[in-house]
CSV table of C-alpha atoms in Angstrom, one decimal:
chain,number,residue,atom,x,y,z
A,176,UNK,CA,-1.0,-133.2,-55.6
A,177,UNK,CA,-2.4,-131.7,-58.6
A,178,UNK,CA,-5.4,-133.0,-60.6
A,179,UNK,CA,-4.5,-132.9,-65.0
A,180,UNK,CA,-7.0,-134.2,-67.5
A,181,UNK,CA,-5.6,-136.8,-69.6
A,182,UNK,CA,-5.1,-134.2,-72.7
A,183,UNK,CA,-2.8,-132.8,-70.3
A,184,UNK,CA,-1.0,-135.5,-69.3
A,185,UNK,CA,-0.2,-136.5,-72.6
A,186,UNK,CA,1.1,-133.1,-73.5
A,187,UNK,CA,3.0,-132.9,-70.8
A,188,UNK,CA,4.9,-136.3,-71.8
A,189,UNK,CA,4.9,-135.1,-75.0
A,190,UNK,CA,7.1,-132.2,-73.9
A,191,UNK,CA,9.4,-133.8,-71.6
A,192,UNK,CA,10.0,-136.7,-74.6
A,193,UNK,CA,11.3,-134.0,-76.6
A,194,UNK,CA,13.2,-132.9,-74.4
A,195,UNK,CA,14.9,-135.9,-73.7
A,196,UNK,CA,15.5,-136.4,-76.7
A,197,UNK,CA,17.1,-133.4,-77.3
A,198,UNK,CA,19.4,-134.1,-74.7
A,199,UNK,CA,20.0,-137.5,-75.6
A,200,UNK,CA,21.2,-135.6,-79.1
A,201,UNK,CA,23.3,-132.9,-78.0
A,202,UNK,CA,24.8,-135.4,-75.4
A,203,UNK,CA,25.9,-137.7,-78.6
A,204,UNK,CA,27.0,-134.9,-80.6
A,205,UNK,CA,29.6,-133.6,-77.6
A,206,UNK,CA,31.3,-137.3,-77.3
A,207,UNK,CA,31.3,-137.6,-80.9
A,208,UNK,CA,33.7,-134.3,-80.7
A,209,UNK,CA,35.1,-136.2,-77.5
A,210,UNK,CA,35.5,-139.3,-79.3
A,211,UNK,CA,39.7,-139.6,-79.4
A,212,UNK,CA,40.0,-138.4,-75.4
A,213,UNK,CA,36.8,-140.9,-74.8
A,214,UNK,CA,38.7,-143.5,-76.3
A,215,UNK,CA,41.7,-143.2,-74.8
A,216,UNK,CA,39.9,-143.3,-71.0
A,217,UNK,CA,38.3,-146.5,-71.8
A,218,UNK,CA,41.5,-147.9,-73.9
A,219,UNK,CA,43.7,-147.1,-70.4
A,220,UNK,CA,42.7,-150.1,-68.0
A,221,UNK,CA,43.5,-152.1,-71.3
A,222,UNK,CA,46.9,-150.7,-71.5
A,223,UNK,CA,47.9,-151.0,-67.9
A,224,UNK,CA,47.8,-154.5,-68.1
A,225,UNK,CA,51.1,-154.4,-70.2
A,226,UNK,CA,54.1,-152.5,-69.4
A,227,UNK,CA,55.6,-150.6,-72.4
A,228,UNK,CA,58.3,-153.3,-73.1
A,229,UNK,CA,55.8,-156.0,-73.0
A,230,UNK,CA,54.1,-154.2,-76.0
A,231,UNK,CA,57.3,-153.3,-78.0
A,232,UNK,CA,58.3,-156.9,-77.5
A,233,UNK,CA,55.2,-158.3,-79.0
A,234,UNK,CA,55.2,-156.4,-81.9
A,235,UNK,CA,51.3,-156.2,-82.4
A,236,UNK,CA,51.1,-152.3,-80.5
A,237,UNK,CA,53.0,-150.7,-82.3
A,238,UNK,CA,57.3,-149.7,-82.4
A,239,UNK,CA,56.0,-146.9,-79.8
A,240,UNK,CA,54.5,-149.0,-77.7
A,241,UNK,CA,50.8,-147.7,-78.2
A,242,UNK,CA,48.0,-150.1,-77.1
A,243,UNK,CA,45.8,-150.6,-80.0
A,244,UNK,CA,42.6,-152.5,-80.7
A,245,UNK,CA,42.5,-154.3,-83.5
A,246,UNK,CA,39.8,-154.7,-86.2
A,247,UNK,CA,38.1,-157.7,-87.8
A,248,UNK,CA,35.7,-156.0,-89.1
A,249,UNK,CA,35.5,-153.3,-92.1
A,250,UNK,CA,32.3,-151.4,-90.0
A,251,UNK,CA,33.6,-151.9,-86.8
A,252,UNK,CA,35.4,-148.8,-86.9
A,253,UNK,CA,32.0,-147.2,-87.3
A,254,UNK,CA,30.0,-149.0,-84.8
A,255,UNK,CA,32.4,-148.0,-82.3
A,256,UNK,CA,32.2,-144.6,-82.7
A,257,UNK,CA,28.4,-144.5,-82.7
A,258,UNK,CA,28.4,-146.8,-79.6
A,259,UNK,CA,30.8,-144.4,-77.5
A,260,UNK,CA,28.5,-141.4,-78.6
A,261,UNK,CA,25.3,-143.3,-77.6
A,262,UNK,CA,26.3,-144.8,-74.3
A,263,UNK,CA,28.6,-141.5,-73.5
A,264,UNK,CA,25.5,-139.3,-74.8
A,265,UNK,CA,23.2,-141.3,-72.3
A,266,UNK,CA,25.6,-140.3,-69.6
A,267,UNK,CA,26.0,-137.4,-70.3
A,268,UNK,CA,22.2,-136.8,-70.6
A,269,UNK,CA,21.1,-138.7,-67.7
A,270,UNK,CA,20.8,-135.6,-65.2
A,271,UNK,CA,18.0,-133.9,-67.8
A,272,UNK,CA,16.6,-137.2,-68.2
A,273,UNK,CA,16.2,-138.1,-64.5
A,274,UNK,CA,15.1,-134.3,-64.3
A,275,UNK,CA,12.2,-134.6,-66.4
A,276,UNK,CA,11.2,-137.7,-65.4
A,277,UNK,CA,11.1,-135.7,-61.8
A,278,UNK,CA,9.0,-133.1,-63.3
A,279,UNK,CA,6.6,-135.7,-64.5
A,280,UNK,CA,5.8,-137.6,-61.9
A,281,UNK,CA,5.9,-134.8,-59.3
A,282,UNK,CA,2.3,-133.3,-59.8
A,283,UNK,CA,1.1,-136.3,-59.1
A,284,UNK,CA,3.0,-137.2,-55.6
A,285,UNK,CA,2.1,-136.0,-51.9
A,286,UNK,CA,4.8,-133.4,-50.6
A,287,UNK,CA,6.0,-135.5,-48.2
A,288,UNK,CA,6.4,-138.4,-51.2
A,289,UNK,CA,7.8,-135.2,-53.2
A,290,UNK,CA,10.6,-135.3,-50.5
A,291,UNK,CA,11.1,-139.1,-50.5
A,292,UNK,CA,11.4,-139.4,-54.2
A,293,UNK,CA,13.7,-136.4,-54.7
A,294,UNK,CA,15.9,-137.9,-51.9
A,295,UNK,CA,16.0,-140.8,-54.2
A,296,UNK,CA,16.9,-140.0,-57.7
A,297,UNK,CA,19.3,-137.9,-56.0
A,298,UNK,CA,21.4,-140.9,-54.0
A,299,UNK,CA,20.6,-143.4,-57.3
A,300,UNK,CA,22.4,-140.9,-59.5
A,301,UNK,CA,25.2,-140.5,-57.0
A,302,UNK,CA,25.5,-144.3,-55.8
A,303,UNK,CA,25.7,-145.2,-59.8
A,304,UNK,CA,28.6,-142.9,-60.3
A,305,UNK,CA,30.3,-144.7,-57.2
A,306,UNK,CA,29.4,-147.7,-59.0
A,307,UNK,CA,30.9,-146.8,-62.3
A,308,UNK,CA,34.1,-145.3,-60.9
A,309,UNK,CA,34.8,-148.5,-59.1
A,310,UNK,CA,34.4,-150.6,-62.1
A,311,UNK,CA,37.1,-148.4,-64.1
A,312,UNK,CA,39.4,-148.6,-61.0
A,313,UNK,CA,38.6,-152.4,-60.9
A,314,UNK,CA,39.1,-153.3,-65.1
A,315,UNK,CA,43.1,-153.7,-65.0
A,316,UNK,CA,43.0,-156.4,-62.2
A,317,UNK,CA,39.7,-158.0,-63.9
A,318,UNK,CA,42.0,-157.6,-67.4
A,319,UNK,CA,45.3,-159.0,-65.8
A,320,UNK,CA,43.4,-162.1,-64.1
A,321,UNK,CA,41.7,-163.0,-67.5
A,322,UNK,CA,44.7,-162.6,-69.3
A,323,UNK,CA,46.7,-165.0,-67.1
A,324,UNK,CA,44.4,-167.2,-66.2
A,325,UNK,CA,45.1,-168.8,-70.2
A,326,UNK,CA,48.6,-168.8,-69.4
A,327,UNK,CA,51.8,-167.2,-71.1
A,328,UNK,CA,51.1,-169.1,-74.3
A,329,UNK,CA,48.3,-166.8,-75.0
A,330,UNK,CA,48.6,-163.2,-76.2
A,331,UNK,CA,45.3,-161.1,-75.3
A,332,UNK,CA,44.4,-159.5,-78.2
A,333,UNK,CA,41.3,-157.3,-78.0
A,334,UNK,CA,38.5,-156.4,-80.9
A,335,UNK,CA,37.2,-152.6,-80.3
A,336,UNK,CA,33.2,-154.0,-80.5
A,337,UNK,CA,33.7,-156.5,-78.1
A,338,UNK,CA,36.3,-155.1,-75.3
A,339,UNK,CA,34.0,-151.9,-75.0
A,340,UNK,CA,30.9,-154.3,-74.9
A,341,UNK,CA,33.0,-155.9,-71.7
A,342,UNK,CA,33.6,-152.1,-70.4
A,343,UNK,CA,30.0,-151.3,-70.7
A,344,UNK,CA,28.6,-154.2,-68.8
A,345,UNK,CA,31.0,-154.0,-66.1
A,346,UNK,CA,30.1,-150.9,-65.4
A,347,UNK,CA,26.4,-150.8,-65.7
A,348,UNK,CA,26.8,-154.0,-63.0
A,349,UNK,CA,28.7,-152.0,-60.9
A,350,UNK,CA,26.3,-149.2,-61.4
A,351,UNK,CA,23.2,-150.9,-60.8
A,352,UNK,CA,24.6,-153.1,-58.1
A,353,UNK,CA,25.3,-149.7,-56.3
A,354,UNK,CA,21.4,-149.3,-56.0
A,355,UNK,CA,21.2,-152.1,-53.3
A,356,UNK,CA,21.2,-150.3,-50.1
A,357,UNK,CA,18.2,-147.8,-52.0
A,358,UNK,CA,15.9,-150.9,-52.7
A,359,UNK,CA,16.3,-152.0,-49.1
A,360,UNK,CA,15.7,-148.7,-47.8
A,361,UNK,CA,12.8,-148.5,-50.1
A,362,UNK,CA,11.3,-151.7,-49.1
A,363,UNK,CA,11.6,-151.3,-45.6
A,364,UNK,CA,9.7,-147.9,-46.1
A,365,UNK,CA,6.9,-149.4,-48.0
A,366,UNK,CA,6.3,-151.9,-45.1
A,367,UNK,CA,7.7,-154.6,-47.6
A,368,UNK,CA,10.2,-155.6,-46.0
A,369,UNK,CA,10.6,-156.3,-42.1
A,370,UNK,CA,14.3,-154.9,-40.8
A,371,UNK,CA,13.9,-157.4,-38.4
A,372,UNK,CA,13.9,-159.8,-41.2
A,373,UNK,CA,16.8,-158.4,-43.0
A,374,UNK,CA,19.1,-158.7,-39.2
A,375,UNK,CA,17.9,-162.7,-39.1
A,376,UNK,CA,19.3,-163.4,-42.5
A,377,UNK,CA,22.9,-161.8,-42.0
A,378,UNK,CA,24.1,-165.1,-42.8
A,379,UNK,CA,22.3,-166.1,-46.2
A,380,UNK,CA,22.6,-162.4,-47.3
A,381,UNK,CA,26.5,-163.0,-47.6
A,382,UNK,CA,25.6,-166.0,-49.7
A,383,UNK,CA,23.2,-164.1,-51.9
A,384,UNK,CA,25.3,-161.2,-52.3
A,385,UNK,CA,28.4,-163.5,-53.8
A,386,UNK,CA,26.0,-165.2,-55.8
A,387,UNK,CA,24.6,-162.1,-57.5
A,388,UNK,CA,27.8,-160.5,-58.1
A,389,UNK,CA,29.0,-163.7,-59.9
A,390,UNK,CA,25.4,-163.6,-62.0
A,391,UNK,CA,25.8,-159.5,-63.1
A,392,UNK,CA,29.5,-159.3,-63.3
A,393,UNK,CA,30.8,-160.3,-67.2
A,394,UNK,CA,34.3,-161.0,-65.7
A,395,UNK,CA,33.5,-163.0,-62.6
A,396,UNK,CA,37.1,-163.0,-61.1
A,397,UNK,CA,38.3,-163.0,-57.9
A,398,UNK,CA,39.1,-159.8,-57.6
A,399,UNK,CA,35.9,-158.4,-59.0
A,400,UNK,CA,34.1,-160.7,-56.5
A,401,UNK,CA,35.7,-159.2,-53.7
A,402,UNK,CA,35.5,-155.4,-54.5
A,403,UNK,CA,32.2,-155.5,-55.2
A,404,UNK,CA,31.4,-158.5,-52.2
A,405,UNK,CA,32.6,-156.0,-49.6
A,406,UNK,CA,30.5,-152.4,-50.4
A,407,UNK,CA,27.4,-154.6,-51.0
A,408,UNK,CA,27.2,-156.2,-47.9
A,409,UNK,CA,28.3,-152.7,-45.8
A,410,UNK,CA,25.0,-151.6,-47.8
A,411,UNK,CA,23.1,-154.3,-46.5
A,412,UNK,CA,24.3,-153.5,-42.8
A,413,UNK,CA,23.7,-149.8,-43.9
A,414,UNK,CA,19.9,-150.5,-44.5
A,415,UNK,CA,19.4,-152.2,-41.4
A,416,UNK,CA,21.1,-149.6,-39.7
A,417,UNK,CA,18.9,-147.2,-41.2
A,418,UNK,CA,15.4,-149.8,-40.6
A,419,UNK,CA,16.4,-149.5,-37.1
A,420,UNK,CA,16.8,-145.6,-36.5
A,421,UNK,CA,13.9,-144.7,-38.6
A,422,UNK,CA,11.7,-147.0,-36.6
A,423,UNK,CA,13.6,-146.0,-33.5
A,424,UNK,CA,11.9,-142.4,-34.4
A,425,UNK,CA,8.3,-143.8,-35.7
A,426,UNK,CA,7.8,-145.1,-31.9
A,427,UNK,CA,9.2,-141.7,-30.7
A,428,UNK,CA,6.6,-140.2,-32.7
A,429,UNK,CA,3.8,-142.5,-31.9
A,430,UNK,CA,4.7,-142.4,-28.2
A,431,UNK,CA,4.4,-138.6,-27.9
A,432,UNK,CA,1.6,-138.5,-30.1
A,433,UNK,CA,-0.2,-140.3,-26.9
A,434,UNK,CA,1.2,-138.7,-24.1
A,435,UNK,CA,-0.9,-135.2,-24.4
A,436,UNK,CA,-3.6,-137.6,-24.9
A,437,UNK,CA,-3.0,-139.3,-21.7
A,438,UNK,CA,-2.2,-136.1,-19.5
A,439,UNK,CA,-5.4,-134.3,-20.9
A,440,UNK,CA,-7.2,-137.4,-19.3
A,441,UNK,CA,-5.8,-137.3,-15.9
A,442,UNK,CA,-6.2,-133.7,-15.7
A,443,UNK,CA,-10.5,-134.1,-16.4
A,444,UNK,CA,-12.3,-133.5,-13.4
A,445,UNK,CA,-13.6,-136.8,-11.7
A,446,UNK,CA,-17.4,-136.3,-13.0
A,447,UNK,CA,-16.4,-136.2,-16.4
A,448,UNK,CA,-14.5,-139.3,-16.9
């Protein structure tokens, strides 16, 4: 643990600000170049909600059969483009920013909190990119039940602003509900939370889980409630799986921390005890 004066502290988050920033920048600047592939691989769960004939038949895609957005608004154009490179610069970004945050907070930690909090950012970054990728796989069957749901009297048709507004929230719900089994873990290493707690409400943790997803999750279909239901709750078991085995090992420790202490005892001579 290192000791900084407050001059310091603020020049060092002076520096990793910039930084940031700077990576926030040249992350914006690569998905503006991006911007035409970018749009195409959030415009595909969109189009495979409609076969190619569907499309041709309606007449509003195209004689090619494209799937298109359509525009309502003069700026829109625009605002999309500046919202694909700010969201896909923050993406592309978030490794140096979760990096320097590391660096900042790191002289002031313990080693062995060094290790914790590495461990981490680490599983955070990678459980939000399982998150993410489920919510892409999961947007056609979130896209076909909304569509349907109307009935075959209406014909979806899709502004750019708001259908990548429903895109980004599905995913950063996916994302951040992928951080469950992490906030368990990390509660149960605080002494927060009791595991034996977490195995007594088994029950009301299906409930809760259901529930949330329904809260975070723009769609709330069926669909999305299951695919998201199932991983959750195999992260709740996964925490008290893990609440167990770590405390499993504390008693180990504890118990052999002792046992020297009791042989050293029994092996004093009669007169000293």
């Amino acid at each position: 643990m290192d000791n900084m004066t407050m001059l310091e502290h603020l020049t060092e988050l002076r520096s990793r600000l910039i930084k940031t920033i700077l990576a926030l920048t040249a992350g914006g600047l690569v998905c503006l170049i991006l911007y035409p592939y970018i749009l195409d691989l959030i415009l595909r769960p969109y189009c495979e909600t409609f076969t190619v004939d569907q499309r041709i038949d309606s007449g509003l895609f195209g004689s090619e059969g494209g799937c298109n957005l359509f525009v309502t608004n003069p700026l829109e154009p625009f605002n999309v483009r500046l919202t694909v490179a700010g969201y896909g610069g923050l993406v592309f970004a978030m490794p140096v920013i979760l990096w320097q945050v590391w660096k900042f907070v790191a002289p002031g930690l313990y080693k062995n909190e060094k290790r914790y909090a590495l461990t981490f950012v680490i599983s955070g970054m990678v459980l939000f990119a399982a998150g993410v990728s489920l919510a892409y796989w999961s947007l056609p069957r979130a896209l076909d039940f909304l569509a349907l749901v109307g009935g075959d009297d209406l014909i979806s048709i899709f502004s750019p602003q708001l259908y990548l507004g429903f895109v980004v929230k599905m995913m950063v719900a996916f994302g951040l509900a992928f951080q469950f089994p992490i906030a368990l873990i990390a509660l149960q290493a605080l002494g927060i939370l009791s595991n034996r707690t977490l195995r007594k409400n088994r029950s009301y943790a299906i409930v809760g889980v259901v529930v949330l997803i329904a809260v975070i999750t723009p769609s709330g279909d069926p669909f999305t409630l299951l695919i998201l239901s199932v991983p959750m709750y195999v992260f709740y078991e996964i925490a008290i799986l893990y609440g167990m085995i770590s405390g499993r090992i504390a008693r180990k420790r504890s118990t052999h921390a002792r046992d020297p202490q009791r042989r050293q005892i029994e092996h004093q001579p009669d007169h000293d005890r």
